[in-house]
mmCIF file of C-alpha atoms in Angstrom:
data_model
loop_
_atom_site.group_PDB
_atom_site.id
_atom_site.type_symbol
_atom_site.label_atom_id
_atom_site.label_comp_id
_atom_site.label_asym_id
_atom_site.label_seq_id
_atom_site.Cartn_x
_atom_site.Cartn_y
_atom_site.Cartn_z
ATOM 1 C CA MET Y 1 0.117 -0.052 0.072
ATOM 2 C CA VAL Y 2 1.282 3.519 -1.100
ATOM 3 C CA ILE Y 3 -0.224 6.572 0.341
ATOM 4 C CA ASN Y 4 0.402 9.613 -1.832
ATOM 5 C CA LEU Y 5 1.051 13.311 -0.498
ATOM 6 C CA ARG Y 6 -1.915 15.272 0.425
ATOM 7 C CA PRO Y 7 -2.369 18.402 -1.674
ATOM 8 C CA ASN Y 8 -1.981 20.501 1.455
ATOM 9 C CA GLN Y 9 1.153 18.664 2.222
ATOM 10 C CA ILE Y 10 2.499 19.078 -1.250
ATOM 11 C CA LEU Y 11 1.508 22.793 -1.253
ATOM 12 C CA GLU Y 12 3.787 23.208 2.176
ATOM 13 C CA ALA Y 13 6.625 20.988 0.857
ATOM 14 C CA HIS Y 14 6.995 23.378 -2.353
ATOM 15 C CA ARG Y 15 6.953 26.565 -0.053
ATOM 16 C CA ILE Y 16 9.516 25.165 2.095
ATOM 17 C CA ASP Y 17 11.688 23.926 -0.515
ATOM 18 C CA GLN Y 18 11.647 27.359 -2.289
ATOM 19 C CA GLN Y 19 12.120 29.463 0.606
ATOM 20 C CA LEU Y 20 15.191 27.195 2.257
ATOM 21 C CA HIS Y 21 17.020 25.906 -0.815
ATOM 22 C CA ALA Y 22 19.376 28.650 -0.873
ATOM 23 C CA VAL Y 23 20.759 27.637 2.483
ATOM 24 C CA PHE Y 24 19.718 24.172 2.675
ATOM 25 C CA VAL Y 25 21.760 22.667 -0.048
ATOM 26 C CA HIS Y 26 24.724 20.492 1.445
ATOM 27 C CA HIS Y 27 24.163 21.755 4.576
ATOM 28 C CA GLY Y 28 20.401 20.721 5.812
ATOM 29 C CA ILE Y 29 19.383 17.314 7.058
ATOM 30 C CA VAL Y 30 15.956 15.945 5.800
ATOM 31 C CA PHE Y 31 14.081 13.419 8.103
ATOM 32 C CA VAL Y 32 12.044 10.889 6.001
ATOM 33 C CA GLY Y 33 9.838 8.661 7.726
ATOM 34 C CA ASP Y 34 6.082 8.069 8.612
ATOM 35 C CA GLN Y 35 4.055 8.984 11.704
ATOM 36 C CA ILE Y 36 6.869 9.021 14.172
ATOM 37 C CA ILE Y 37 8.744 11.587 12.019
ATOM 38 C CA GLU Y 38 5.466 13.406 11.480
ATOM 39 C CA GLY Y 39 4.607 13.842 14.790
ATOM 40 C CA TRP Y 40 8.391 15.045 15.736
ATOM 41 C CA GLU Y 41 9.142 18.526 16.733
ATOM 42 C CA LEU Y 42 12.487 18.568 14.928
ATOM 43 C CA GLU Y 43 12.998 22.495 14.981
ATOM 44 C CA ARG Y 44 12.519 22.401 18.830
ATOM 45 C CA HIS Y 45 14.948 19.488 19.325
ATOM 46 C CA PHE Y 46 17.508 20.186 16.845
ATOM 47 C CA PRO Y 47 17.508 24.143 16.745
ATOM 48 C CA GLU Y 48 21.135 24.117 15.670
ATOM 49 C CA TYR Y 49 20.544 22.423 12.612
ATOM 50 C CA GLN Y 50 18.670 23.244 9.245
ATOM 51 C CA VAL Y 51 16.032 20.192 9.198
ATOM 52 C CA ILE Y 52 13.009 19.406 7.382
ATOM 53 C CA ASN Y 53 10.542 17.161 8.245
ATOM 54 C CA ARG Y 54 9.377 14.261 5.421
ATOM 55 C CA GLY Y 55 7.207 12.225 7.456
ATOM 56 C CA ILE Y 56 3.902 10.989 5.986
ATOM 57 C CA THR Y 57 1.501 9.035 8.370
ATOM 58 C CA GLY Y 58 0.689 5.514 7.362
ATOM 59 C CA GLN Y 59 3.316 5.285 4.674
ATOM 60 C CA TRP Y 60 5.173 1.870 3.856
ATOM 61 C CA LEU Y 61 8.594 1.827 3.049
ATOM 62 C CA ALA Y 62 7.818 1.270 -0.519
ATOM 63 C CA GLY Y 63 6.310 4.524 -0.741
ATOM 64 C CA PHE Y 64 9.761 6.190 0.174
ATOM 65 C CA VAL Y 65 11.316 4.748 -2.883
ATOM 66 C CA LEU Y 66 8.743 6.789 -4.940
ATOM 67 C CA ARG Y 67 9.026 9.947 -3.063
ATOM 68 C CA LEU Y 68 13.093 9.896 -2.755
ATOM 69 C CA ARG Y 69 13.800 12.263 -5.460
ATOM 70 C CA PRO Y 70 11.240 14.944 -4.589
ATOM 71 C CA ASP Y 71 11.790 14.754 -0.971
ATOM 72 C CA VAL Y 72 15.311 14.087 -0.693
ATOM 73 C CA LEU Y 73 17.316 14.132 -3.649
ATOM 74 C CA ARG Y 74 16.313 17.447 -5.632
ATOM 75 C CA LEU Y 75 16.946 19.238 -2.142
ATOM 76 C CA ARG Y 76 20.350 18.095 -2.027
ATOM 77 C CA PRO Y 77 20.753 18.118 1.382
ATOM 78 C CA ARG Y 78 23.844 16.990 3.469
ATOM 79 C CA ALA Y 79 22.132 14.133 4.951
ATOM 80 C CA ALA Y 80 18.911 12.051 5.158
ATOM 81 C CA VAL Y 81 17.781 10.235 8.460
ATOM 82 C CA ILE Y 82 15.538 7.539 7.192
ATOM 83 C CA GLN Y 83 12.681 5.800 9.595
ATOM 84 C CA PHE Y 84 10.041 3.378 9.189
ATOM 85 C CA SER Y 85 7.888 1.245 11.696
ATOM 86 C CA SER Y 86 7.182 -2.182 12.471
ATOM 87 C CA TYR Y 87 3.689 -2.182 10.342
ATOM 88 C CA ASN Y 88 5.814 -2.781 7.312
ATOM 89 C CA PHE Y 89 6.644 -6.477 8.853
ATOM 90 C CA ARG Y 90 3.478 -8.512 7.969
ATOM 91 C CA PRO Y 91 3.121 -12.187 7.084
ATOM 92 C CA HIS Y 92 1.983 -11.384 3.213
ATOM 93 C CA HIS Y 93 5.045 -9.064 2.920
ATOM 94 C CA SER Y 94 8.799 -10.211 2.576
ATOM 95 C CA VAL Y 95 11.121 -9.086 4.650
ATOM 96 C CA GLU Y 96 13.771 -9.461 1.778
ATOM 97 C CA GLU Y 97 11.765 -7.026 0.118
ATOM 98 C CA THR Y 98 12.190 -4.498 2.558
ATOM 99 C CA LYS Y 99 15.615 -4.928 2.963
ATOM 100 C CA ASP Y 100 15.787 -4.149 -0.847
ATOM 101 C CA TYR Y 101 13.551 -0.998 -0.314
ATOM 102 C CA LEU Y 102 15.851 0.318 2.528
ATOM 103 C CA ALA Y 103 19.178 -0.604 0.569
ATOM 104 C CA ASN Y 104 17.797 1.108 -2.698
ATOM 105 C CA ILE Y 105 17.173 4.418 -0.595
ATOM 106 C CA ALA Y 106 20.332 4.402 1.245
ATOM 107 C CA GLU Y 107 22.665 3.499 -2.096
ATOM 108 C CA LEU Y 108 20.744 6.090 -4.007
ATOM 109 C CA CYS Y 109 21.273 8.748 -1.579
ATOM 110 C CA ARG Y 110 25.215 7.932 -1.425
ATOM 111 C CA TYR Y 111 25.214 7.937 -5.352
ATOM 112 C CA ASN Y 112 23.639 11.375 -5.287
ATOM 113 C CA LYS Y 113 25.819 12.562 -2.426
ATOM 114 C CA VAL Y 114 23.392 12.584 0.435
ATOM 115 C CA GLU Y 115 24.845 11.209 3.206
ATOM 116 C CA PRO Y 116 21.868 8.274 4.308
ATOM 117 C CA ILE Y 117 21.568 7.814 8.517
ATOM 118 C CA LEU Y 118 19.595 4.762 9.135
ATOM 119 C CA THR Y 119 17.643 3.746 12.026
ATOM 120 C CA THR Y 120 16.831 0.647 13.539
ATOM 121 C CA VAL Y 121 13.021 0.122 13.800
ATOM 122 C CA ILE Y 122 11.539 0.885 17.124
ATOM 123 C CA PRO Y 123 10.489 -2.038 19.448
ATOM 124 C CA VAL Y 124 6.503 -3.103 19.350
ATOM 125 C CA ARG Y 125 4.311 -2.819 22.746
ATOM 126 C CA GLU Y 126 3.962 -6.216 24.407
ATOM 127 C CA ASN Y 127 0.093 -6.131 23.821
ATOM 128 C CA GLU Y 128 0.365 -5.260 19.884
ATOM 129 C CA ASN Y 129 3.170 -7.706 19.267
ATOM 130 C CA VAL Y 130 0.886 -10.560 17.583
ATOM 131 C CA PHE Y 131 -0.575 -9.863 14.127
ATOM 132 C CA ARG Y 132 -3.592 -11.827 13.180
ATOM 133 C CA ALA Y 133 -5.064 -12.033 9.772
ATOM 134 C CA GLU Y 134 -7.418 -14.473 8.004
ATOM 135 C CA GLY Y 135 -5.348 -17.383 6.020
ATOM 136 C CA PHE Y 136 -2.297 -16.744 8.031
ATOM 137 C CA GLU Y 137 -0.928 -18.176 11.254
ATOM 138 C CA PRO Y 138 -0.338 -15.756 14.101
ATOM 139 C CA TYR Y 139 2.502 -13.532 13.363
ATOM 140 C CA PHE Y 140 4.969 -12.225 15.882
ATOM 141 C CA VAL Y 141 6.030 -8.693 14.768
ATOM 142 C CA ALA Y 142 8.975 -8.602 17.471
ATOM 143 C CA ASP Y 143 10.482 -11.591 16.159
ATOM 144 C CA THR Y 144 10.923 -10.248 12.660
ATOM 145 C CA LEU Y 145 11.662 -6.958 13.944
ATOM 146 C CA THR Y 146 14.642 -8.245 15.960
ATOM 147 C CA ARG Y 147 16.008 -10.218 12.978
ATOM 148 C CA PHE Y 148 15.583 -7.198 10.848
ATOM 149 C CA ASN Y 149 17.514 -4.864 13.039
ATOM 150 C CA ASP Y 150 20.410 -7.612 13.333
ATOM 151 C CA TRP Y 151 20.642 -7.540 9.548
ATOM 152 C CA LEU Y 152 20.539 -3.729 9.560
ATOM 153 C CA ILE Y 153 23.445 -3.348 11.970
ATOM 154 C CA GLU Y 154 25.724 -5.709 9.925
ATOM 155 C CA TYR Y 155 24.356 -3.986 6.631
ATOM 156 C CA CYS Y 156 25.374 -0.487 7.977
ATOM 157 C CA ARG Y 157 28.629 -1.988 9.291
ATOM 158 C CA GLN Y 158 29.682 -3.791 5.994
ATOM 159 C CA ASN Y 159 29.060 -0.474 3.733
ATOM 160 C CA GLY Y 160 29.865 2.143 5.979
ATOM 161 C CA PHE Y 161 26.437 3.816 6.619
ATOM 162 C CA ALA Y 162 25.640 5.833 9.771
ATOM 163 C CA LEU Y 163 23.082 4.079 11.760
ATOM 164 C CA ILE Y 164 20.938 5.681 14.937
ATOM 165 C CA ASP Y 165 19.650 2.784 17.167
ATOM 166 C CA PHE Y 166 16.044 4.083 17.939
ATOM 167 C CA TYR Y 167 15.387 0.455 18.934
ATOM 168 C CA GLY Y 168 17.899 0.639 21.761
ATOM 169 C CA ALA Y 169 16.745 3.891 22.773
ATOM 170 C CA LEU Y 170 13.151 2.720 23.434
ATOM 171 C CA VAL Y 171 13.220 -0.762 24.052
ATOM 172 C CA ASP Y 172 12.807 -1.971 28.015
ATOM 173 C CA GLY Y 173 13.923 -5.053 29.704
ATOM 174 C CA ARG Y 174 11.540 -7.457 28.122
ATOM 175 C CA GLY Y 175 12.115 -6.506 24.404
ATOM 176 C CA PHE Y 176 9.074 -4.222 24.125
ATOM 177 C CA LEU Y 177 7.978 -0.603 23.816
ATOM 178 C CA PRO Y 178 7.033 0.527 27.236
ATOM 179 C CA LYS Y 179 3.833 2.447 27.874
ATOM 180 C CA GLU Y 180 5.361 5.459 29.255
ATOM 181 C CA LEU Y 181 7.228 6.220 25.897
ATOM 182 C CA SER Y 182 4.403 5.422 23.774
ATOM 183 C CA ILE Y 183 0.878 6.082 23.041
ATOM 184 C CA ASP Y 184 0.636 2.878 20.602
ATOM 185 C CA ASN Y 185 3.156 1.184 18.282
ATOM 186 C CA THR Y 186 3.731 3.930 16.045
ATOM 187 C CA HIS Y 187 2.902 7.123 18.306
ATOM 188 C CA LEU Y 188 5.267 8.274 20.932
ATOM 189 C CA THR Y 189 4.924 10.451 23.921
ATOM 190 C CA GLY Y 190 6.953 13.366 24.853
ATOM 191 C CA ALA Y 191 9.364 11.408 26.846
ATOM 192 C CA GLY Y 192 9.861 8.792 23.997
ATOM 193 C CA TYR Y 193 10.772 11.504 21.447
ATOM 194 C CA ARG Y 194 13.204 13.075 24.054
ATOM 195 C CA ARG Y 195 14.999 9.289 23.752
ATOM 196 C CA LEU Y 196 14.975 9.398 19.972
ATOM 197 C CA ALA Y 197 16.287 13.062 20.120
ATOM 198 C CA ALA Y 198 19.272 12.105 22.325
ATOM 199 C CA ALA Y 199 20.233 9.250 19.918
ATOM 200 C CA THR Y 200 19.819 11.346 17.080
ATOM 201 C CA SER Y 201 22.086 14.331 18.584
ATOM 202 C CA SER Y 202 25.223 11.791 18.869
ATOM 203 C CA ALA Y 203 24.813 10.926 15.055
ATOM 204 C CA LEU Y 204 24.196 14.589 13.964
ATOM 205 C CA GLU Y 205 27.279 15.760 16.113
ATOM 206 C CA LYS Y 206 29.777 13.109 14.433
ATOM 207 C CA LEU Y 207 28.035 14.308 11.029
ATOM 208 C CA SER Y 208 29.166 17.900 11.799
ATOM 209 C CA ALA Y 209 32.405 16.946 12.890
ATOM 210 C CA ASP Y 210 33.389 14.881 9.717
ATOM 211 C CA GLY Y 211 32.299 17.825 7.794
ATOM 212 C CA SER Y 212 34.148 20.547 9.664
#
């Protein structure tokens, strides 16, 4: 399933692009993702950076590939932080396909001289771990998510991509997303966002140091 940009989002994106383009090129940071990114007050958490929010609620990773050019590559930012959520892991969707989508995004960014900063997938809440659908066995999302994150860590190591550990920033001792940090599997509380901001700041500081 691919959700297109709504008309008001398109107009807002074009307005921001026109206003920021002159100062944003080669310096700005684009955050691409779903509702986790869309709901993040990036300017408040990262006032020292030129940031732009390209989060779209409910979008699957396949949709990121389609909008990579207008939302990232045409802006020519310094870096792009890429985030997606656990609803991409379903029994009728191949995990290998999800890996391919993410690898395509990362490698297209690098080819176009945009530094990709990948993020581990945040944990699920314990009461929302099992996905049930007619015709399929109960599907334990946390198991697939953990294996995917393990793959992602190794993929980033082999390819020299920066990685922010969103999973590690939020997970509790049982391997799930705690209630005090989240509203549900894909919406965080202020405390949850503060955890992500702390993890992200370290990666952005390193990016700035490498570019100085």
